[in-house]
GROMACS .gro file of C-alpha atoms in nm:
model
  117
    1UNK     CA    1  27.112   5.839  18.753
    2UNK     CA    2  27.155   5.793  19.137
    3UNK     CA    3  27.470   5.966  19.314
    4UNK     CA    4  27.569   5.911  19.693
    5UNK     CA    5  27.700   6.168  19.944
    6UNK     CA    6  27.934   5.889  20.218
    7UNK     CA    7  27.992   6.130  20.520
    8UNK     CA    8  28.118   5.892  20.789
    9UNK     CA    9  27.877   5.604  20.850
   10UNK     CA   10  27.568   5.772  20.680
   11UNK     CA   11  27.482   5.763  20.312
   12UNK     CA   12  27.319   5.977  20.147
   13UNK     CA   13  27.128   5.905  19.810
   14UNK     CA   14  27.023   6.113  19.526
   15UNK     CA   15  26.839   6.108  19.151
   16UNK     CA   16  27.058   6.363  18.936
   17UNK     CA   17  26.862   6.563  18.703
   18UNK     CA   18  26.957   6.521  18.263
   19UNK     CA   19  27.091   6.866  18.197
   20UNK     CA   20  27.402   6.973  18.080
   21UNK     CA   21  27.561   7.099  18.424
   22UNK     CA   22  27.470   6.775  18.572
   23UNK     CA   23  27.620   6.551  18.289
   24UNK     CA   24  27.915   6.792  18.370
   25UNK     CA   25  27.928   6.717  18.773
   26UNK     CA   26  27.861   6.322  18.663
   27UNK     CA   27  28.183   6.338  18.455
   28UNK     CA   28  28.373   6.514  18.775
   29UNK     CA   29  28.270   6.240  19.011
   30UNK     CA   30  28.421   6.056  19.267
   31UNK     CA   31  28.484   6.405  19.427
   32UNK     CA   32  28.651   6.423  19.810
   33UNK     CA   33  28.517   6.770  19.931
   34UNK     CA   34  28.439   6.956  20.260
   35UNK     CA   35  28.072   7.104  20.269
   36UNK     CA   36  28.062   7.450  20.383
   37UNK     CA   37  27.717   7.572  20.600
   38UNK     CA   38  27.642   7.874  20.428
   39UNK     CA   39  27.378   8.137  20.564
   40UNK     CA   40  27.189   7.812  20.790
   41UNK     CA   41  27.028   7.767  20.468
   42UNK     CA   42  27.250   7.532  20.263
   43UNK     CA   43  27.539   7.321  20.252
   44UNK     CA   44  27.833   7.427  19.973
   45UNK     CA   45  28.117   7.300  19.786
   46UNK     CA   46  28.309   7.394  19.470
   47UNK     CA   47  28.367   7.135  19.214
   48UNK     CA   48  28.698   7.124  19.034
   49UNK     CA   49  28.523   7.277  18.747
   50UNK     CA   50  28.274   7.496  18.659
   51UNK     CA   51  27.942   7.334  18.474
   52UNK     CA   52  27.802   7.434  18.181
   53UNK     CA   53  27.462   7.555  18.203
   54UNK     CA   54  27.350   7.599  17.807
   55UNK     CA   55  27.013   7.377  17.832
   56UNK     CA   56  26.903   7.512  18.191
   57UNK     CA   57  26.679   7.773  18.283
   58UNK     CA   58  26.720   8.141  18.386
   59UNK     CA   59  26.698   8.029  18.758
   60UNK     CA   60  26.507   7.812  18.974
   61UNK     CA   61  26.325   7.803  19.347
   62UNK     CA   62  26.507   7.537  19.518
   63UNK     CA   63  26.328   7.287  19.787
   64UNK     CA   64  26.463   7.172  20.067
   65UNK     CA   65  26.663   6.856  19.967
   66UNK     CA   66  26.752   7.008  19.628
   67UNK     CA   67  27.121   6.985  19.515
   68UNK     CA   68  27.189   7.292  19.263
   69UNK     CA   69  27.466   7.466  19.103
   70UNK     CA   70  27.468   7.867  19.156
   71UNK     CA   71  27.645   7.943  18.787
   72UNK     CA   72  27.766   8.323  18.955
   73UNK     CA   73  27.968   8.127  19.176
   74UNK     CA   74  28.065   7.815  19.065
   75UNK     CA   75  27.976   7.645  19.381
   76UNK     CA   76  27.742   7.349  19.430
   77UNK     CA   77  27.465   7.427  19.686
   78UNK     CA   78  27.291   7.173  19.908
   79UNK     CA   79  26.975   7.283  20.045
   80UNK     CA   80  26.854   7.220  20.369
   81UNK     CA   81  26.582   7.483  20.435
   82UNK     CA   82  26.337   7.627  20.164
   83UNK     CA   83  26.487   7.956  19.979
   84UNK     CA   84  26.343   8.188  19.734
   85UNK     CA   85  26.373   8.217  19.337
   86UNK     CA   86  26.759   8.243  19.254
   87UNK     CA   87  26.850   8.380  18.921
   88UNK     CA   88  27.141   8.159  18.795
   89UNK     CA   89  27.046   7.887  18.994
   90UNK     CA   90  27.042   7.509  18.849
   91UNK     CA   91  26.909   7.197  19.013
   92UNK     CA   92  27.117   6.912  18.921
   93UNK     CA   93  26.909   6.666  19.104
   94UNK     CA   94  26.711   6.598  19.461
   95UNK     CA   95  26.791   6.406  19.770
   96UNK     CA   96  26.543   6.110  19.844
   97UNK     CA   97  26.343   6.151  20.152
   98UNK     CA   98  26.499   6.193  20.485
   99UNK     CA   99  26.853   6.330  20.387
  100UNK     CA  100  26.745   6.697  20.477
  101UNK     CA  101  26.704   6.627  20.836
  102UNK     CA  102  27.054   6.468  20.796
  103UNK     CA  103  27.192   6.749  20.593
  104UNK     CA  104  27.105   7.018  20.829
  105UNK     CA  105  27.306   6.888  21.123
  106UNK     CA  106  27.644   6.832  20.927
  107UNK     CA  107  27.941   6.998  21.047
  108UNK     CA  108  28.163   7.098  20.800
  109UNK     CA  109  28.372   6.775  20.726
  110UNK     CA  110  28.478   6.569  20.429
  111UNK     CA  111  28.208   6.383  20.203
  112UNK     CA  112  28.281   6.160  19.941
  113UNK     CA  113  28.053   6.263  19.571
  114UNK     CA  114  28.014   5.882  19.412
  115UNK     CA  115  27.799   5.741  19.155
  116UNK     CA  116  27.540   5.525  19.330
  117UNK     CA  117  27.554   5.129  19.243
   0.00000   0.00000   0.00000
């Protein structure tokens, strides 16, 4: 399944993993929300709900480019540098190529979540 971040002018693509918290953002979509810099390492949001995270693993080390869901928190987290192993940590999917160089220059602003065509 491919999702797209609209910020403005740019799009931004995305393949969305098959795991239970991201059938649960899928459901939540098309989501207006203002990203949030957090820590100059990602780029976070909270979703209307929380996801459920029964089929996903203990935690995960994210990539640059990976879009995850930190279960502690409930927030979705974009990141735009590499981080280490985070316990509760889910990757709901991965930005194609050249969206992190995009990613790390967004102020915080409104993006609309959509369901790619």
């Amino acid at each position: 399944m491919k999702i797209q971040f609209v910020i403005g002018e740019t799009t931004l693509r995305a393949t969305i993993e098959d795991n239970s918290a991201s059938r649960d953002f899928l459901k939540q979509l098309p989501l207006e929300v203002e990203l949030e810099d957090y820590a100059g390492i990602e780029k976070i949001f909270y979703p209307p709900q929380k996801l459920a995270t029964t089929d996903t693993p203990d935690g995960i080390d994210p990539d640059p480019g990976d879009i995850t869901y930190y279960a502690p928190w409930g927030d979705v987290a974009i990141f735009y540098r590499d981080f280490g192993y985070s316990r509760g940590l889910v990757r709901l999917g991965r930005f194609e190529a050249g969206a992190v160089a995009q990613l790390s220059k967004l102020d915080k602003g409104p993006v609309r979540i959509e369901i790619a065509e």
